[in-house]
PDB file of C-alpha atoms in Angstrom:
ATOM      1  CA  UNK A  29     -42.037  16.220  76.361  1.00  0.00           C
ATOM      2  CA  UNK A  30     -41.569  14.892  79.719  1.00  0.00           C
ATOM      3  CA  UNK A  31     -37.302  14.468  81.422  1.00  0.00           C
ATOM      4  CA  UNK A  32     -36.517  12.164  83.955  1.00  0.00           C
ATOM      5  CA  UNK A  33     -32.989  13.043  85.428  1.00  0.00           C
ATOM      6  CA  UNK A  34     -31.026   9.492  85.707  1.00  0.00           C
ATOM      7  CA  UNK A  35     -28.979   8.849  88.727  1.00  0.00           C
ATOM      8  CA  UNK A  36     -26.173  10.696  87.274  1.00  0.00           C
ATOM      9  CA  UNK A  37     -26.857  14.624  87.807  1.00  0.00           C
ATOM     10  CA  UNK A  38     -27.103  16.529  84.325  1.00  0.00           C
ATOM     11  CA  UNK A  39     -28.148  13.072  82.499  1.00  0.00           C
ATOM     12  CA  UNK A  40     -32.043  12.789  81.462  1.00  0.00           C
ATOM     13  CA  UNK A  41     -33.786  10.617  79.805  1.00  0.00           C
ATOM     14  CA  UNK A  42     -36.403  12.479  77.447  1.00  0.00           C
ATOM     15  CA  UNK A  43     -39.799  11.179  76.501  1.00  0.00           C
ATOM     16  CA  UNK A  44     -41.297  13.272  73.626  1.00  0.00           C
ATOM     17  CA  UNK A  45     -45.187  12.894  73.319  1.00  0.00           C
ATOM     18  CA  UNK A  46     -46.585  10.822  70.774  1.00  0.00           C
ATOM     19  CA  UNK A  47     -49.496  12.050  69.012  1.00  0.00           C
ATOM     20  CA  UNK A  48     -51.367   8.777  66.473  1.00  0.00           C
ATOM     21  CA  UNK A  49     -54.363   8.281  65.047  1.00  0.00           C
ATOM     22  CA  UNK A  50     -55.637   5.979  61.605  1.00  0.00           C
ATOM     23  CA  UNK A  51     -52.809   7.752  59.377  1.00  0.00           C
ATOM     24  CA  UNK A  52     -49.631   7.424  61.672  1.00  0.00           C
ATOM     25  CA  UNK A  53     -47.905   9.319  64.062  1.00  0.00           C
ATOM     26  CA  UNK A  54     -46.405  12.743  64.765  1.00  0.00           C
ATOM     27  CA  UNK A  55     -44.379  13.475  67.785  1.00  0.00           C
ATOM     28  CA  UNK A  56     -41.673  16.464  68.324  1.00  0.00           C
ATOM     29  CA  UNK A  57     -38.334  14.924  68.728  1.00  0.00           C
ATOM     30  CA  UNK A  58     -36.506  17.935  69.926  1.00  0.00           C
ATOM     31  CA  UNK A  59     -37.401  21.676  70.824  1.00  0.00           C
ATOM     32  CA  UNK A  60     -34.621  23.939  72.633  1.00  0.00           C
ATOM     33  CA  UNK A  61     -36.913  26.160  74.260  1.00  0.00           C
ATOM     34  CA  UNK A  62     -38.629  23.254  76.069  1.00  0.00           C
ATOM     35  CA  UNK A  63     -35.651  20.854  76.190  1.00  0.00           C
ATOM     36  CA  UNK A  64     -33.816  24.265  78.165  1.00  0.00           C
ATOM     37  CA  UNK A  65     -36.570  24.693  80.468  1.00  0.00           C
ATOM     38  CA  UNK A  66     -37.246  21.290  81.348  1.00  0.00           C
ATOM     39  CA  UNK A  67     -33.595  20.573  81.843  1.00  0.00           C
ATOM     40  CA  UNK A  68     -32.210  23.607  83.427  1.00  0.00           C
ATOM     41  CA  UNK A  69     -29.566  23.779  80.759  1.00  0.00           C
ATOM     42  CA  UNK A  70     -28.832  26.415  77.941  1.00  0.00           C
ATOM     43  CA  UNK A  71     -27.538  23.444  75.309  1.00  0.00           C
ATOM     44  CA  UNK A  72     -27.940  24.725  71.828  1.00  0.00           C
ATOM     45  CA  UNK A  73     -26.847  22.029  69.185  1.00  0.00           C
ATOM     46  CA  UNK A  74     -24.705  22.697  66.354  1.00  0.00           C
ATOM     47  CA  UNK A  75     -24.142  19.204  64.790  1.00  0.00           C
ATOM     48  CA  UNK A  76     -26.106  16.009  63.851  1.00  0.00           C
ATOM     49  CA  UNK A  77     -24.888  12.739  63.103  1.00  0.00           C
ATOM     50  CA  UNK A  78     -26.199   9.214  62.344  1.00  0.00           C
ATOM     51  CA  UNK A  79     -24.760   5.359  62.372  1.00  0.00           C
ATOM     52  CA  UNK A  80     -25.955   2.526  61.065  1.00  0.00           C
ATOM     53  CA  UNK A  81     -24.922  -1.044  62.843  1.00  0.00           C
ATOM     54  CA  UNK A  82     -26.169  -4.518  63.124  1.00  0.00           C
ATOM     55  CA  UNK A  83     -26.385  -6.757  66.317  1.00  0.00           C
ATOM     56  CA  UNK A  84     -23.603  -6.505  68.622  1.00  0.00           C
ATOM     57  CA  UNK A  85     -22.094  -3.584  67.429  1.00  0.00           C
ATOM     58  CA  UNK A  86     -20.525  -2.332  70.525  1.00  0.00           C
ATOM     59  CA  UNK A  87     -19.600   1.909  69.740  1.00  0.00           C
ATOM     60  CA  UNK A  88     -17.433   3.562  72.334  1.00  0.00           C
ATOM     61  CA  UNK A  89     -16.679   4.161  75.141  1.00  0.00           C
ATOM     62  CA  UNK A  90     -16.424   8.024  73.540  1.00  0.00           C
ATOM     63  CA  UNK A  91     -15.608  11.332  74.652  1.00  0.00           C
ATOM     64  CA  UNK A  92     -14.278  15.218  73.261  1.00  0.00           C
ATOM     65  CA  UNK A  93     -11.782  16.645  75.944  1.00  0.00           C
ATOM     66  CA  UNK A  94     -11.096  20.271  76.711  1.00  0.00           C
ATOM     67  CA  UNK A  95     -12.706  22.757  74.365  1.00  0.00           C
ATOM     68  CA  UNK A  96     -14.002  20.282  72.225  1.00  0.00           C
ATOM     69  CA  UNK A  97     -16.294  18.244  74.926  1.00  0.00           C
ATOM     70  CA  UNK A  98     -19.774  17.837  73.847  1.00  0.00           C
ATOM     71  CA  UNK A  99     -23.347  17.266  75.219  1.00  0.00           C
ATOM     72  CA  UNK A 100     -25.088  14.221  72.958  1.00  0.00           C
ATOM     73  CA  UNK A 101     -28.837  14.495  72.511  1.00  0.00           C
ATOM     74  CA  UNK A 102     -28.770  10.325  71.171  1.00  0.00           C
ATOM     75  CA  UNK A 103     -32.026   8.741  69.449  1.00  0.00           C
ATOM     76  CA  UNK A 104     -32.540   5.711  68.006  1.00  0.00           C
ATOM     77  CA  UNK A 105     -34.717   5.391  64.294  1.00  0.00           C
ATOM     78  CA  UNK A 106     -34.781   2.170  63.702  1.00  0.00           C
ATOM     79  CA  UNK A 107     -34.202  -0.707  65.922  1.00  0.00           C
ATOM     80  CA  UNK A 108     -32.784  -0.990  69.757  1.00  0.00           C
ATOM     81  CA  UNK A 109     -29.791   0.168  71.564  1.00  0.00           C
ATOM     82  CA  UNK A 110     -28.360  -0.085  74.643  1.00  0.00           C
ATOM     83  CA  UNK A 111     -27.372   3.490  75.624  1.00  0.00           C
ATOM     84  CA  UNK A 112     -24.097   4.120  78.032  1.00  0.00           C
ATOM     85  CA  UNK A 113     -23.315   6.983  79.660  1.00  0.00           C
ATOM     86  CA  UNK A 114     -20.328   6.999  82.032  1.00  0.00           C
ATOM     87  CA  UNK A 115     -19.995  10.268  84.741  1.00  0.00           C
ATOM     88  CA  UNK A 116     -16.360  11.287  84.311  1.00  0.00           C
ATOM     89  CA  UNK A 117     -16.768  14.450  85.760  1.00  0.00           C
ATOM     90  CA  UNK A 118     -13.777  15.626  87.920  1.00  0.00           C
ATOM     91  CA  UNK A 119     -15.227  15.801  91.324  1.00  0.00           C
ATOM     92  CA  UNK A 120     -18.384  14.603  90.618  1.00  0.00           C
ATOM     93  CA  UNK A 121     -19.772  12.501  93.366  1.00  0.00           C
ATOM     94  CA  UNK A 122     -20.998   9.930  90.598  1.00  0.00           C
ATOM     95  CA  UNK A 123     -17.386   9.499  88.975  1.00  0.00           C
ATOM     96  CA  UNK A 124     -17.186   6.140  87.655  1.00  0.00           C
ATOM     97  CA  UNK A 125     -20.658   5.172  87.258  1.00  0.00           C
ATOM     98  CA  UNK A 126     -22.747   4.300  84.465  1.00  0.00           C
ATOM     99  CA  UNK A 127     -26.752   4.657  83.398  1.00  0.00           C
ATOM    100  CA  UNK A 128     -28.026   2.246  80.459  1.00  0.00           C
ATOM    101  CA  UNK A 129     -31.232   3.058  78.588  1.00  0.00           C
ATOM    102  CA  UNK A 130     -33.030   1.018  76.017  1.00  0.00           C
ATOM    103  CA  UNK A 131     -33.694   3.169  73.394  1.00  0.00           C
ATOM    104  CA  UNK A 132     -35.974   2.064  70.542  1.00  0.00           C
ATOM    105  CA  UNK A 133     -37.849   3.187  67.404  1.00  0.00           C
ATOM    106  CA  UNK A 134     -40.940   1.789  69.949  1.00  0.00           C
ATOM    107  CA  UNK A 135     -40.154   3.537  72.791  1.00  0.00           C
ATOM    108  CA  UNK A 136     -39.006   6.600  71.443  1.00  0.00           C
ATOM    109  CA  UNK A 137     -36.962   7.680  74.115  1.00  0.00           C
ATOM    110  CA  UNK A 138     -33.568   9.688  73.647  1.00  0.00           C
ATOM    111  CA  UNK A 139     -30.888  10.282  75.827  1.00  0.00           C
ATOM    112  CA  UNK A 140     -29.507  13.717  77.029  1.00  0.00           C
ATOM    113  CA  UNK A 141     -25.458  13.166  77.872  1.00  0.00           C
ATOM    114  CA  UNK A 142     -23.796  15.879  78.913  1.00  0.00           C
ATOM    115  CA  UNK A 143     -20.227  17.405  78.337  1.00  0.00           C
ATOM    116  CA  UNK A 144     -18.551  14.836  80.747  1.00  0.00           C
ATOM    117  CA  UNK A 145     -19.803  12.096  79.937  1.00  0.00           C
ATOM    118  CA  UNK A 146     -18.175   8.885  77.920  1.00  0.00           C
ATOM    119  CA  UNK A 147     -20.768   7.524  75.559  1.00  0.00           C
ATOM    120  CA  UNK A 148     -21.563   4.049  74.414  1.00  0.00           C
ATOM    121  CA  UNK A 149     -23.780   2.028  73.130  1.00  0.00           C
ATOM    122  CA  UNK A 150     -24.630  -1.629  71.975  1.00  0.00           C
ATOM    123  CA  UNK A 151     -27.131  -2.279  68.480  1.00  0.00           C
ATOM    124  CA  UNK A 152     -29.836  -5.336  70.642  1.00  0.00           C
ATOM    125  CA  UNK A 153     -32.028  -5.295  67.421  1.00  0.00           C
ATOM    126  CA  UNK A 154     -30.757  -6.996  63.880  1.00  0.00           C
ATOM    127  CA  UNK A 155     -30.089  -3.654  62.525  1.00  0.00           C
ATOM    128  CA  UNK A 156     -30.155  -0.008  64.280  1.00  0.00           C
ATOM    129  CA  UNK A 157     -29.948   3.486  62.959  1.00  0.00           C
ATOM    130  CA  UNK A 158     -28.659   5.691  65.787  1.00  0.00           C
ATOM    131  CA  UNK A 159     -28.827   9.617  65.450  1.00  0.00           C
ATOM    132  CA  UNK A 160     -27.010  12.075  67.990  1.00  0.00           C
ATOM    133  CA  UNK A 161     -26.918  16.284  68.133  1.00  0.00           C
ATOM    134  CA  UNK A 162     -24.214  17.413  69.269  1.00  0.00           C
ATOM    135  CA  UNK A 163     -23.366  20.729  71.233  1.00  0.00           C
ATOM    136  CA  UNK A 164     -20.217  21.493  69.680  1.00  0.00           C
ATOM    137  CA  UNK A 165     -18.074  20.246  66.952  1.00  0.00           C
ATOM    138  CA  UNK A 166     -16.425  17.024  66.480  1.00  0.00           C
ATOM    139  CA  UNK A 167     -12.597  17.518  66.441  1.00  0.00           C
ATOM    140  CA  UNK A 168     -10.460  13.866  66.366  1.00  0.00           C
ATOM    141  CA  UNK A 169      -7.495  14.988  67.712  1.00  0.00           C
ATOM    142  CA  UNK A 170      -9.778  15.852  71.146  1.00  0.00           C
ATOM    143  CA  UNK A 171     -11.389  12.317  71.146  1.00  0.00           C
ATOM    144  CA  UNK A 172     -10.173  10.336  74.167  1.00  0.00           C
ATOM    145  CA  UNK A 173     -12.262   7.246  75.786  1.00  0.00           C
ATOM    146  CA  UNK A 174     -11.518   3.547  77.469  1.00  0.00           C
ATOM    147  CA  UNK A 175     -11.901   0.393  76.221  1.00  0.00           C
ATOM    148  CA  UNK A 176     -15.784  -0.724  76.622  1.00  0.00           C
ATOM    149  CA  UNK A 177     -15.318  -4.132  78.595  1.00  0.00           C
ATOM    150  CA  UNK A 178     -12.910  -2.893  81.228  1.00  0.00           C
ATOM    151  CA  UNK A 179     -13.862  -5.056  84.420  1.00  0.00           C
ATOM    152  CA  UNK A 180     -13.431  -1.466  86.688  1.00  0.00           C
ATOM    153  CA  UNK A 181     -16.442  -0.470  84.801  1.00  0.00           C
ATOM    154  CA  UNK A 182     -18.331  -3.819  84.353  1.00  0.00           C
ATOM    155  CA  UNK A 183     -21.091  -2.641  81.979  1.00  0.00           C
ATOM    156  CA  UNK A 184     -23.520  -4.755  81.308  1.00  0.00           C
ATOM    157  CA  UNK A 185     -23.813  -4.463  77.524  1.00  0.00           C
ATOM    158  CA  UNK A 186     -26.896  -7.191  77.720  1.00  0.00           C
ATOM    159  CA  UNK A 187     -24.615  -9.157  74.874  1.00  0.00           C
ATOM    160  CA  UNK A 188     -22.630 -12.073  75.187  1.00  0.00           C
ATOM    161  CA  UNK A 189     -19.230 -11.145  75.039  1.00  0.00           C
ATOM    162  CA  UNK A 190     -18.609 -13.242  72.440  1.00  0.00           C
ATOM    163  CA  UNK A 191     -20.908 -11.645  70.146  1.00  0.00           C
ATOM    164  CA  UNK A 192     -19.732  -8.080  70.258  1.00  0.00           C
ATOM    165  CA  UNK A 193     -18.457  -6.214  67.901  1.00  0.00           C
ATOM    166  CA  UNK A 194     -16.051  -3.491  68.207  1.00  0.00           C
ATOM    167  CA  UNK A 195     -13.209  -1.265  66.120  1.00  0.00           C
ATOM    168  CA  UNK A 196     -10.034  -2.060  66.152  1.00  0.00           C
ATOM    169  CA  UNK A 197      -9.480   1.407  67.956  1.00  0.00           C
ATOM    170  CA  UNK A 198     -11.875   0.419  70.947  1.00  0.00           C
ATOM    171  CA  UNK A 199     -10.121  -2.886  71.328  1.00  0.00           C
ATOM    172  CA  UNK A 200      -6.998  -0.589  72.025  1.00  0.00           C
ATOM    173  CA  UNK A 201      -8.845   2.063  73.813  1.00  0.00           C
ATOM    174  CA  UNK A 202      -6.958   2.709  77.866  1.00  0.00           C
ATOM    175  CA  UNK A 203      -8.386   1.327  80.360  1.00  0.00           C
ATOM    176  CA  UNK A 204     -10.633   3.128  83.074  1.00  0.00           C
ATOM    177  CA  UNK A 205      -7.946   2.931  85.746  1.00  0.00           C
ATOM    178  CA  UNK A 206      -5.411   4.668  83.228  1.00  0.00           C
ATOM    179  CA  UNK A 207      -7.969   7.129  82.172  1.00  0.00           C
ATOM    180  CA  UNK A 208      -8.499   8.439  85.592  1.00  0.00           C
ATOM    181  CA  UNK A 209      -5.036   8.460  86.526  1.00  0.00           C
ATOM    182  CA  UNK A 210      -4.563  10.980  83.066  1.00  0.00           C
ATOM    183  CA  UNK A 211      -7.890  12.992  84.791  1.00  0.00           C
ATOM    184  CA  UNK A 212      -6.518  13.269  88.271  1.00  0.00           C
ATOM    185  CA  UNK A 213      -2.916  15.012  86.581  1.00  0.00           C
TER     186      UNK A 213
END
């Protein structure tokens, strides 16, 4: 397994090794002893979870709050995603900014997104099945996040804006200014 830490502190991008010959492939997709060392971090997850979207499928902009906040270990098992992390850490010298990783069922890569963190992505491919561990469990009345187009942001969700698709509760989500105001309380 090889981690490269992203330009946001705590966020790494994690290549397992892939292993093929004549019969297929094997390759470990997660170990917590190696994951911890590599990392630095003492994440233990508690909670899977899996979507399944077709193109332009725009999920989040996500996040637990307070006791519920979790780190997302995010893979992708079929198809491509754009993966969004945004640094809302109080303080943190990369508050406001984003990282966006392809992750594919080629590539293999996951995503490591710490408590934190809001989390997004975008389904590039026809169809995607996304799959996430989670560090602690999900509780709604925690969930908070901002709407995934806000200009104050500007991701680039590689998608014509026409073309995305998103919930009726992300078209409502806050915006990014409001959000911070709520974080600076």
């Amino acid at each position: 397994m090889q981690v490269i830490e992203t330009k946001l502190k705590g966020c790494y991008i994690v290549e397992p090794v892939k292993f093929g010959d004549s019969r297929g492939y094997f390759f470990e997709s997660f170990n917590e002893r190696t994951f911890n060392k590599l990392t630095g971090t003492e994440t233990h997850f508690v909670q899977d979870n899996q979507s399944f979207s077709t193109r332009g499928v725009l999920r989040g902009l996500h996040a637990q709050a307070g006791d519920h906040a979790q780190a997302k270990l995010v893979r992708v098992l079929q198809g491509a995603v754009l993966d969004v992390a945004v640094d809302v850490r109080p303080g943190s010298d990369t508050y406001g900014q984003y990282v966006a990783v392809e992750l594919s069922v080629e590539n293999n890569r996951q995503l490591f997104v710490p408590r934190g963190f809001l989390h997004g992505f975008v389904v590039l491919s026809e169809v995607a099945t996304f799959f996430y561990k989670c560090d602690n469990f999900y509780n709604k009345d925690s969930e908070c996040g901002i709407h995934p187009l806000d200009q104050d942001l500007a991701v680039d969700w590689q998608i014509p804006i026409e073309e995305l698709l998103l919930s009726d509760k992300d078209k409502e989500a806050q915006s990014f200014a409001a959000f911070t105001a709520q974080v600076v309380k």
